[in-house]
Coordinates of N, CA, C and O in Angstrom, one line a residue:
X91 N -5.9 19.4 -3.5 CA -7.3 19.2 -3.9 C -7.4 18.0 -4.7 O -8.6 17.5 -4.7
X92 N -6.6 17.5 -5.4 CA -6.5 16.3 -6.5 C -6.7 15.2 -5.6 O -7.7 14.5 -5.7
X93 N -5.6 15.0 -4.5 CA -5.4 14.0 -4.0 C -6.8 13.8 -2.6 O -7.0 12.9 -1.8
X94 N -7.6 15.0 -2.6 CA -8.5 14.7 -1.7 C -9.8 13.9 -2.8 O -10.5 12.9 -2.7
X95 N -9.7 15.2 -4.0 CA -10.5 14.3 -4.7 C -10.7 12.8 -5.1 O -11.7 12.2 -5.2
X96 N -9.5 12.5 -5.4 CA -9.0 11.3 -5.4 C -9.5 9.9 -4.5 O -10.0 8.8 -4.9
X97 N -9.1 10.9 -2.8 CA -9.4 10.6 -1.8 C -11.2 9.7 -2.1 O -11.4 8.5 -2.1
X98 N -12.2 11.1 -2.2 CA -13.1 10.8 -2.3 C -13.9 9.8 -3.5 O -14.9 9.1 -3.2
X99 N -13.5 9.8 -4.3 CA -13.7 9.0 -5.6 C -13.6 7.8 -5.4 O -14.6 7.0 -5.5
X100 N -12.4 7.3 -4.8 CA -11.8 5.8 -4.5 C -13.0 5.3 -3.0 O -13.5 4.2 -2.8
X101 N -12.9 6.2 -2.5 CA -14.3 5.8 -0.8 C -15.7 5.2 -1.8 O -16.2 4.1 -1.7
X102 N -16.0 6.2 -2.6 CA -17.3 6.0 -3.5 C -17.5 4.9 -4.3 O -18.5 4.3 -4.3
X103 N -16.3 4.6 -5.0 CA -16.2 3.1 -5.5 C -15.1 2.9 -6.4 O -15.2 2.1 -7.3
X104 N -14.2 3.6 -6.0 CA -12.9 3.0 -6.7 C -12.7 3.8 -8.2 O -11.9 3.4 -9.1
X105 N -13.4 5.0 -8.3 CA -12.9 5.4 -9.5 C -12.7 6.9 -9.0 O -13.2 7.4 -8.0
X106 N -11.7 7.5 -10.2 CA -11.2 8.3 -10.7 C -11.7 9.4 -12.4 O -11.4 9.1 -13.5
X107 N -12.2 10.2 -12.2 CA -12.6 10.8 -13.1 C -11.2 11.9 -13.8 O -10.4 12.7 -13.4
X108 N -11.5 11.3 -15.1 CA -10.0 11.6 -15.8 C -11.0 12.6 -17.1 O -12.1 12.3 -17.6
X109 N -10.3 13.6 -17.2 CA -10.6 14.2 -18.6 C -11.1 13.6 -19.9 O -10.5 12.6 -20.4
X110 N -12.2 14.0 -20.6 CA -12.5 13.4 -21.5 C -11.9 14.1 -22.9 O -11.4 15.1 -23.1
X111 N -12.2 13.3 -23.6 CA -11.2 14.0 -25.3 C -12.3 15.9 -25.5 O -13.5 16.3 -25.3
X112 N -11.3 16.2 -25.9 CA -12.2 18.2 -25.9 C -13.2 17.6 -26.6 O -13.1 16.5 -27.2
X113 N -14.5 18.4 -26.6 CA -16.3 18.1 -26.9 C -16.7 17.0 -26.1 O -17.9 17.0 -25.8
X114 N -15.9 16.2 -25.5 CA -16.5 15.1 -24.8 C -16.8 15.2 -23.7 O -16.3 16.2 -23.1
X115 N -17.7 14.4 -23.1 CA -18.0 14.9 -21.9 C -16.9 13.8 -21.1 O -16.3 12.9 -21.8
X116 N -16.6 13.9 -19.9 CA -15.7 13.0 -18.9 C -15.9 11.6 -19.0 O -17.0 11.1 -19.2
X117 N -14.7 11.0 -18.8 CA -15.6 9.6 -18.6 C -14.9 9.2 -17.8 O -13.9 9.9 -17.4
X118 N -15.3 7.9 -17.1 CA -14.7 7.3 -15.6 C -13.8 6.4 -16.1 O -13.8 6.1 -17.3
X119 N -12.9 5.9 -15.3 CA -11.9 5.0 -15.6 C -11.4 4.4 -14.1 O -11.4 5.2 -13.2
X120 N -11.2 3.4 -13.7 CA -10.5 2.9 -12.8 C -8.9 3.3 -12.3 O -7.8 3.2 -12.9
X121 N -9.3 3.7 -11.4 CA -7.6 4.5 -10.9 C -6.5 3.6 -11.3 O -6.7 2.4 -11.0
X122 N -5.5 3.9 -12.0 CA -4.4 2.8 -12.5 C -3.8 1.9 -11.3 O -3.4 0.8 -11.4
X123 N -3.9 2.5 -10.2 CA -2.9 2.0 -9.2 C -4.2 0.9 -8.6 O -3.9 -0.2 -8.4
X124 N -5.3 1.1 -8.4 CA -6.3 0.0 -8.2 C -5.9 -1.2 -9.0 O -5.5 -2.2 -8.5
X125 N -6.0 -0.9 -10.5 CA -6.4 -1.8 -11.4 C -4.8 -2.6 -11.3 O -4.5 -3.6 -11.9
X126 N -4.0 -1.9 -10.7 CA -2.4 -2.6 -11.0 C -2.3 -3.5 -9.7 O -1.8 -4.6 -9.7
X127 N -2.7 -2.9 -8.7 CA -2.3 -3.7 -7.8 C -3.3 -4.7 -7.4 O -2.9 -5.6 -6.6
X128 N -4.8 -4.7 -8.0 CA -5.5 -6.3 -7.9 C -5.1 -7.3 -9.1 O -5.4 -8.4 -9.1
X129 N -4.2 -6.7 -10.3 CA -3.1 -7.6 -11.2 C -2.1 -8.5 -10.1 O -2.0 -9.7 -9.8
X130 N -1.5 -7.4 -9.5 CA -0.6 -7.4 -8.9 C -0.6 -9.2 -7.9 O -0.1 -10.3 -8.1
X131 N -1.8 -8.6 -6.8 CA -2.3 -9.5 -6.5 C -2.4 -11.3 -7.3 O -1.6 -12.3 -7.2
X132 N -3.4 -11.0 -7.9 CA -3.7 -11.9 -9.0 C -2.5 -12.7 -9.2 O -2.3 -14.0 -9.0
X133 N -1.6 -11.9 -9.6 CA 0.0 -12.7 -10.0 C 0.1 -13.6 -9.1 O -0.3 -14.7 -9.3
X134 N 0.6 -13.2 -8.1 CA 1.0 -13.5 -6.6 C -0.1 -14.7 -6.2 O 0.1 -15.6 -5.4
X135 N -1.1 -14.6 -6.9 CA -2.3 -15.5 -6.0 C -2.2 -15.1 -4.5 O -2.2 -16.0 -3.8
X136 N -2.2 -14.1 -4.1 CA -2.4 -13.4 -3.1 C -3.9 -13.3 -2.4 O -4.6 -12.6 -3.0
X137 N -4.5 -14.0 -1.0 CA -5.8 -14.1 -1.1 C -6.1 -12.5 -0.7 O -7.3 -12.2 -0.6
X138 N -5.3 -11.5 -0.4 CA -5.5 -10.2 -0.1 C -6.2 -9.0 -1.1 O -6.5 -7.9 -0.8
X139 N -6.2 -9.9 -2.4 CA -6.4 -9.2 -3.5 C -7.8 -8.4 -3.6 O -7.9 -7.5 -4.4
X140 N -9.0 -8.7 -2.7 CA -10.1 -7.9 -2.5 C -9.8 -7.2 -1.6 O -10.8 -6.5 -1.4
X141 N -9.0 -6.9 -0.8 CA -8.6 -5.4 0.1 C -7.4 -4.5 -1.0 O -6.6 -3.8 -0.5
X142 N -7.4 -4.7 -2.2 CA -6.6 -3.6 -2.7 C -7.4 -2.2 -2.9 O -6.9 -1.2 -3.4
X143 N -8.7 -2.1 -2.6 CA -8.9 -0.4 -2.3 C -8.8 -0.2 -1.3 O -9.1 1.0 -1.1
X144 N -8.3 -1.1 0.1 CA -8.2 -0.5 0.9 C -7.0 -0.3 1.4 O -6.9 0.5 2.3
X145 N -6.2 -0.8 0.9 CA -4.8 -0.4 0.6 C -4.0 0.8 -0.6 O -2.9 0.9 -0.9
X146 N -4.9 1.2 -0.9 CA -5.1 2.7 -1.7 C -5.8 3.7 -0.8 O -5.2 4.8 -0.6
X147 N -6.5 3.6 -0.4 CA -7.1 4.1 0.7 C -6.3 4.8 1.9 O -6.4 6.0 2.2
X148 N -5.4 3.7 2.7 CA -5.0 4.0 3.7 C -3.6 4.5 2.9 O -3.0 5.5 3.4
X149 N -3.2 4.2 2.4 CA -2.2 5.0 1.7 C -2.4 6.5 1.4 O -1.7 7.3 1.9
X150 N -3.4 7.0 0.6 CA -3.8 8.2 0.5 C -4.2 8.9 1.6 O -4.1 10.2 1.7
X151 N -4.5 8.3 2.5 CA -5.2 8.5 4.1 C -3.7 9.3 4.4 O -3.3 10.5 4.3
X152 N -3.1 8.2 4.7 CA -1.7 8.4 5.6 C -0.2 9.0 4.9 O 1.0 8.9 5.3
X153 N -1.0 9.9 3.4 CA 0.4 10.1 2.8 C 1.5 9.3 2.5 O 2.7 9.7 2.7
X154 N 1.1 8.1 2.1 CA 2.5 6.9 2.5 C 2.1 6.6 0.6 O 1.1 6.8 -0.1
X155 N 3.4 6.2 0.3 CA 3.9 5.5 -1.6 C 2.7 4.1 -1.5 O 2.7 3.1 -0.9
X156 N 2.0 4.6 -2.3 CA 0.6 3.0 -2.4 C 1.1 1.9 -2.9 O 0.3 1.2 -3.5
X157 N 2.2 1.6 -2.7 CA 3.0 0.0 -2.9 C 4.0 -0.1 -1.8 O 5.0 -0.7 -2.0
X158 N 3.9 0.3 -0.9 CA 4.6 0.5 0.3 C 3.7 -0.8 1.3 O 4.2 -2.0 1.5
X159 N 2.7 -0.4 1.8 CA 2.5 -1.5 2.3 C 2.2 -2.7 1.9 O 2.8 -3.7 2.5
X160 N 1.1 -3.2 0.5 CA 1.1 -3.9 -0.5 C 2.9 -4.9 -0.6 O 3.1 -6.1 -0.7
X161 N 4.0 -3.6 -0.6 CA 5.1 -4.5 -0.7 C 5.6 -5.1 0.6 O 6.6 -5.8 0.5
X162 N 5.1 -4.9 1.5 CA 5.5 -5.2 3.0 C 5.1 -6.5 3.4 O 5.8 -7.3 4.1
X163 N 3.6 -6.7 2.7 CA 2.9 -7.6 3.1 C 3.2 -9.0 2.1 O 3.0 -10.2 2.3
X164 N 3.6 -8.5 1.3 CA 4.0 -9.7 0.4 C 5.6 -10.4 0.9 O 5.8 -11.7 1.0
X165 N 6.4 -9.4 1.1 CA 7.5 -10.1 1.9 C 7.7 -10.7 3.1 O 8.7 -11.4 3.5
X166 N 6.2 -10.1 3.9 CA 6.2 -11.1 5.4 C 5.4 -12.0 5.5 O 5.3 -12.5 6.7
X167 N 4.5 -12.4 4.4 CA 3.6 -13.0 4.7 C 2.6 -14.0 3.4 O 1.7 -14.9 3.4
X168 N 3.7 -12.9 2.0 CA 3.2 -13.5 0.4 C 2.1 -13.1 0.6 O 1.3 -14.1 0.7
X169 N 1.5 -12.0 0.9 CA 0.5 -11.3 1.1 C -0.6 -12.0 1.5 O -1.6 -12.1 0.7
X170 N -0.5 -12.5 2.6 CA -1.8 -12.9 3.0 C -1.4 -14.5 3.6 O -1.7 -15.0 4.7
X171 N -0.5 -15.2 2.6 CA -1.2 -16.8 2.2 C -0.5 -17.5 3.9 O -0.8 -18.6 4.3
X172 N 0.5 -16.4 4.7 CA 1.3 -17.0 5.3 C 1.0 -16.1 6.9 O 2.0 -15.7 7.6
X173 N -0.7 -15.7 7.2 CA -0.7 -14.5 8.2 C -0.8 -15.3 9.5 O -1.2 -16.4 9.5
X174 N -0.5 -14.5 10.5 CA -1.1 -15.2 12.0 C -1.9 -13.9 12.8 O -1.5 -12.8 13.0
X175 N -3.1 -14.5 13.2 CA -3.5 -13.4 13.6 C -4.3 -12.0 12.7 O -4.8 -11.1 13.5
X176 N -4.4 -11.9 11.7 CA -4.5 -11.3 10.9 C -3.8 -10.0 10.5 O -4.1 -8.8 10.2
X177 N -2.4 -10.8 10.6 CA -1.3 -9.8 10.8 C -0.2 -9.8 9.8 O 1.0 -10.1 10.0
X178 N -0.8 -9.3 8.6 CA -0.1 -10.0 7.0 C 1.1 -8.7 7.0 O 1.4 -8.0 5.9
X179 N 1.7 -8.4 8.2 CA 2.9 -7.0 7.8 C 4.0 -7.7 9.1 O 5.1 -7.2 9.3
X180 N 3.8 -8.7 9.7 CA 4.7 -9.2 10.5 C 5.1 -8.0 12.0 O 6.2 -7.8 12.7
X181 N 4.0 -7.5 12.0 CA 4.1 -6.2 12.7 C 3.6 -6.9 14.4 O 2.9 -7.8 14.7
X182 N 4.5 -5.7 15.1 CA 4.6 -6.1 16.1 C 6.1 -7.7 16.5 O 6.1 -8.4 17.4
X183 N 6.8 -7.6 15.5 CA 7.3 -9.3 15.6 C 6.5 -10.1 15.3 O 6.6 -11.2 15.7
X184 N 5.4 -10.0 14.6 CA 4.4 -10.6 14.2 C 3.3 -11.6 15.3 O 2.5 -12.5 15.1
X185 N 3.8 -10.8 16.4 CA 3.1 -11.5 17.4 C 1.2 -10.0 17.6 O 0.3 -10.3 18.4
X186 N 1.2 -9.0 16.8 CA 0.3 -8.1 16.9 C -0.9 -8.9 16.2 O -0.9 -9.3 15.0
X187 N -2.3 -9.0 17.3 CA -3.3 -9.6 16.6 C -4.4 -8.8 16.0 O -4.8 -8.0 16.8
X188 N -5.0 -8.8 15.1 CA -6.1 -7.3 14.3 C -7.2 -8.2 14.1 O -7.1 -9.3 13.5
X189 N -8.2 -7.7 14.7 CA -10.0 -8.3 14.2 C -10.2 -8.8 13.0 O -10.9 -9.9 13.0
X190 N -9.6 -8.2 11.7 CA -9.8 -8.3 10.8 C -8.3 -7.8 9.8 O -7.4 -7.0 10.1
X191 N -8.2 -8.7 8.4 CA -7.0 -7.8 8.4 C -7.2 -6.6 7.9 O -6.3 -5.8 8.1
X192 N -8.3 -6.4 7.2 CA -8.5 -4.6 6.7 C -8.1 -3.5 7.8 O -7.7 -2.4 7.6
X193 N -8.4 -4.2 9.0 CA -7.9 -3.2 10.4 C -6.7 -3.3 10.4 O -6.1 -2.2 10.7
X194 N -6.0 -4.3 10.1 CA -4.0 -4.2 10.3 C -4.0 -3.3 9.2 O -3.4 -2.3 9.5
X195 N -4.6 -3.2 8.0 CA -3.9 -2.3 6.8 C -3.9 -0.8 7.9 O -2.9 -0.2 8.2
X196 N -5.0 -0.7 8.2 CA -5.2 1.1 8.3 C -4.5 1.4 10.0 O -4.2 2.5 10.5
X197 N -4.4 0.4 10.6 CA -3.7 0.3 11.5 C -2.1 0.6 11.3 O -1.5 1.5 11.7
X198 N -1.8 -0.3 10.6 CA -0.4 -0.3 9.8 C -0.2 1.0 9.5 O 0.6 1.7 10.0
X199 N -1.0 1.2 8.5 CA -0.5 2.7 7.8 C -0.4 3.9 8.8 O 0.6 4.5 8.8
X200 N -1.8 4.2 9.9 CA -1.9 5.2 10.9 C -0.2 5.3 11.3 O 0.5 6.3 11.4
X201 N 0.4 3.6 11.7 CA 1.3 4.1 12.6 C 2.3 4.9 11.7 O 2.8 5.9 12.0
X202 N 2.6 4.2 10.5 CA 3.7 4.3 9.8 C 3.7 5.9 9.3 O 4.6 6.6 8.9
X203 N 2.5 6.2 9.5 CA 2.3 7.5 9.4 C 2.4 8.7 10.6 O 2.7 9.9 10.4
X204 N 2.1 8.2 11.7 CA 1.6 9.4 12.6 C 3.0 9.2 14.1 O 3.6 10.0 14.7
X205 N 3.0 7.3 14.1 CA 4.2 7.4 15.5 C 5.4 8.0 15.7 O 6.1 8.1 14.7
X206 N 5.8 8.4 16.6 CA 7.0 8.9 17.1 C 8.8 8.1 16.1 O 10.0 8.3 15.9
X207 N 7.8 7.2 15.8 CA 9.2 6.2 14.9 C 9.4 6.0 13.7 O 10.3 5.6 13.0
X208 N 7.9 6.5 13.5 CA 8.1 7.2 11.5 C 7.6 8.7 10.9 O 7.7 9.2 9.8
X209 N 7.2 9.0 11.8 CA 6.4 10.3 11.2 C 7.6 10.5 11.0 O 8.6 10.2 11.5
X210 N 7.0 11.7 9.5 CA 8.0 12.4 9.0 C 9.6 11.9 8.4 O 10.7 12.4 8.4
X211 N 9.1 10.8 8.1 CA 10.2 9.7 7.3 C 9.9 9.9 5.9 O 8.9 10.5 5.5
X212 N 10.8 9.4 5.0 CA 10.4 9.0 4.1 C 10.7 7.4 3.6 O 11.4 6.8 4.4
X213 N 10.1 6.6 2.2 CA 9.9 5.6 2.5 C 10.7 4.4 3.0 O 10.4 3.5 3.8
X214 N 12.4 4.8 1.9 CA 13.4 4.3 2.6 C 13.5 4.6 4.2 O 13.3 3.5 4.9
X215 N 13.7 5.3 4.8 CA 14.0 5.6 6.1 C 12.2 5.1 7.1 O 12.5 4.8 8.3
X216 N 11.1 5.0 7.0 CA 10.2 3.7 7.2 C 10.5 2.7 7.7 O 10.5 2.2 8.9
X217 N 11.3 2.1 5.9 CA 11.6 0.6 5.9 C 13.0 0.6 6.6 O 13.2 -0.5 7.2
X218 N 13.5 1.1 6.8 CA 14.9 0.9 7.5 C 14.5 0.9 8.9 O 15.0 -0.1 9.5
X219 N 13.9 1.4 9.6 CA 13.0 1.6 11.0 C 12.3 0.3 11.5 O 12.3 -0.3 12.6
X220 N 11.5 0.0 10.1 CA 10.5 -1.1 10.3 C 11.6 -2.5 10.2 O 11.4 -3.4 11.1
X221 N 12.6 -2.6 9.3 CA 13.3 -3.6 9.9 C 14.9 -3.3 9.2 O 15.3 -3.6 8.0
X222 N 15.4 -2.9 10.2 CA 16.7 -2.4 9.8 C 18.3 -3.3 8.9 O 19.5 -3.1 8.6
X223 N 17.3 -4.4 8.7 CA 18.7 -5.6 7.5 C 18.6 -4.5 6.2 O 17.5 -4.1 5.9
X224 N 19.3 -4.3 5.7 CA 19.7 -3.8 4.4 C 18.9 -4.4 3.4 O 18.2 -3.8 2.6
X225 N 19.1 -5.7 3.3 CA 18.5 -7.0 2.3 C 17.0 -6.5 2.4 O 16.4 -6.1 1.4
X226 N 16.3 -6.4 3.9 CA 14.9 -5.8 4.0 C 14.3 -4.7 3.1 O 13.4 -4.8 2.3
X227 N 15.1 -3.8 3.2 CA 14.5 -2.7 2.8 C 15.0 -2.6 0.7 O 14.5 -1.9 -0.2
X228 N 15.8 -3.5 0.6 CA 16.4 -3.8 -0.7 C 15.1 -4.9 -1.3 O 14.7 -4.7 -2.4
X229 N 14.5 -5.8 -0.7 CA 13.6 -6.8 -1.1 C 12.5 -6.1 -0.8 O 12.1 -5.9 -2.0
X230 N 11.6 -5.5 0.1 CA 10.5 -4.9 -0.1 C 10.6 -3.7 -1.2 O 9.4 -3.6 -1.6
X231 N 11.6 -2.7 -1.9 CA 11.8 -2.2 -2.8 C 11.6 -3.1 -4.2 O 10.9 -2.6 -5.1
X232 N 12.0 -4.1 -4.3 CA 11.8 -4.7 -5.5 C 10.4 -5.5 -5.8 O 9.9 -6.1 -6.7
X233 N 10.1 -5.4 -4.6 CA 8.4 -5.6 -4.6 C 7.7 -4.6 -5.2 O 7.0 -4.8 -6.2
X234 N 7.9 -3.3 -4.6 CA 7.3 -2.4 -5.1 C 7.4 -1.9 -6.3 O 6.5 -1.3 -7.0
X235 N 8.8 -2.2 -6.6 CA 8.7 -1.7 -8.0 C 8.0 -2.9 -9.5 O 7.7 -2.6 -10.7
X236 N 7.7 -4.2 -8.7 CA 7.3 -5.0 -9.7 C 5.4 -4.9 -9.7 O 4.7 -5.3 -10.6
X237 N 5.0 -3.8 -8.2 CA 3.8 -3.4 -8.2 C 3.8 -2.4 -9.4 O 2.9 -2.6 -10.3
X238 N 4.7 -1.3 -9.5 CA 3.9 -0.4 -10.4 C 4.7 0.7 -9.8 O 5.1 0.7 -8.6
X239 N 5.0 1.8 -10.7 CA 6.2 3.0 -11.1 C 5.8 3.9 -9.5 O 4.7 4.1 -8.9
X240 N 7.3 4.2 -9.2 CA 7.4 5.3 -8.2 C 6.8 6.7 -8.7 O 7.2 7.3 -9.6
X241 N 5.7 7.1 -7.5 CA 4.8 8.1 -7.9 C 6.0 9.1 -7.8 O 6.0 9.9 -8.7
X242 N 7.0 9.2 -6.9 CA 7.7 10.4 -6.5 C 8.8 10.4 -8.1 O 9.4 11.5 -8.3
X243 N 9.0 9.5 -8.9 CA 9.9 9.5 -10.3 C 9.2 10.1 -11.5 O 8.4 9.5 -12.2
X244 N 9.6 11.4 -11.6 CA 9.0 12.4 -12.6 C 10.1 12.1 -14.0 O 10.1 12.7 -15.1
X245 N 11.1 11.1 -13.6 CA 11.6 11.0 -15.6 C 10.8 10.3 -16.3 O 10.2 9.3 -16.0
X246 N 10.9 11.2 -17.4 CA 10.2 9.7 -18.9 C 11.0 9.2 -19.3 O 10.9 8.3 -20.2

């Protein structure tokens, strides 16, 4: 229920309603992973930095870690600055062409989500599929982690 609400919040305009202090009434806040990953961007000078809700989006859509693709696109492409086609994930051998690139995000995500060659993976085993060098899946990891904390890491 969280994560649909979630779902719905972020479609509406990117926020998140978080508890307010007891007597208070709620207040809105910008989902942390929005606000980290248009930093994120930002850093990078990344021109992809206004599709970062849509890359929260199709992440929550597709059940996939929301710095998963974000980190994909930065390693094939420095997210954005280096695309052909509007093809900032190098997908397809990077010869795959998308109308737009907000269609490669949710395109991207559907497959990595639903095809016969990731469903039911998890993220390592994805990235190992999507490009099997070790270095790959070790460099798109340290992307992600310079995006912002693994949702699945419950230590403090």
């Amino acid at each position: 229920m969280k994560k649909l609400m979630t779902q719905i919040l972020i479609g509406m305009g990117v926020f998140a309603m978080t508890p307010g202090i007891v007597g208070h009434s709620a207040e809105t806040r910008p989902d942390f992973r929005l606000v980290r990953l248009q930093q994120f961007f930002e850093q990078k000078r990344a021109p992809i930095q206004h599709l970062a809700p849509d890359f929260i989006e199709a992440a929550d859509r597709h059940d996939l870690d929301w710095r998963l693709l974000p980190g994909i696109s930065i390693v094939e492409s420095s997210g954005g600055k280096y695309k052909k086609n509007n093809n900032i994930f190098g997908w397809g051998n990077g010869d795959r062409k998308f109308p737009t690139v907000r269609h490669g995000i949710y395109t991207v995500a559907n497959n990595l989500s639903t095809s016969k060659y990731y469903r039911n993976k998890d993220t390592d085993r994805i990235l190992k599929t999507y490009n099997p060098r070790p270095e790959y899946l070790k460099r798109v990891r340290e992307v992600m982690s310079e995006i912002g904390p693994d949702p699945e890491d419950t230590s403090d």
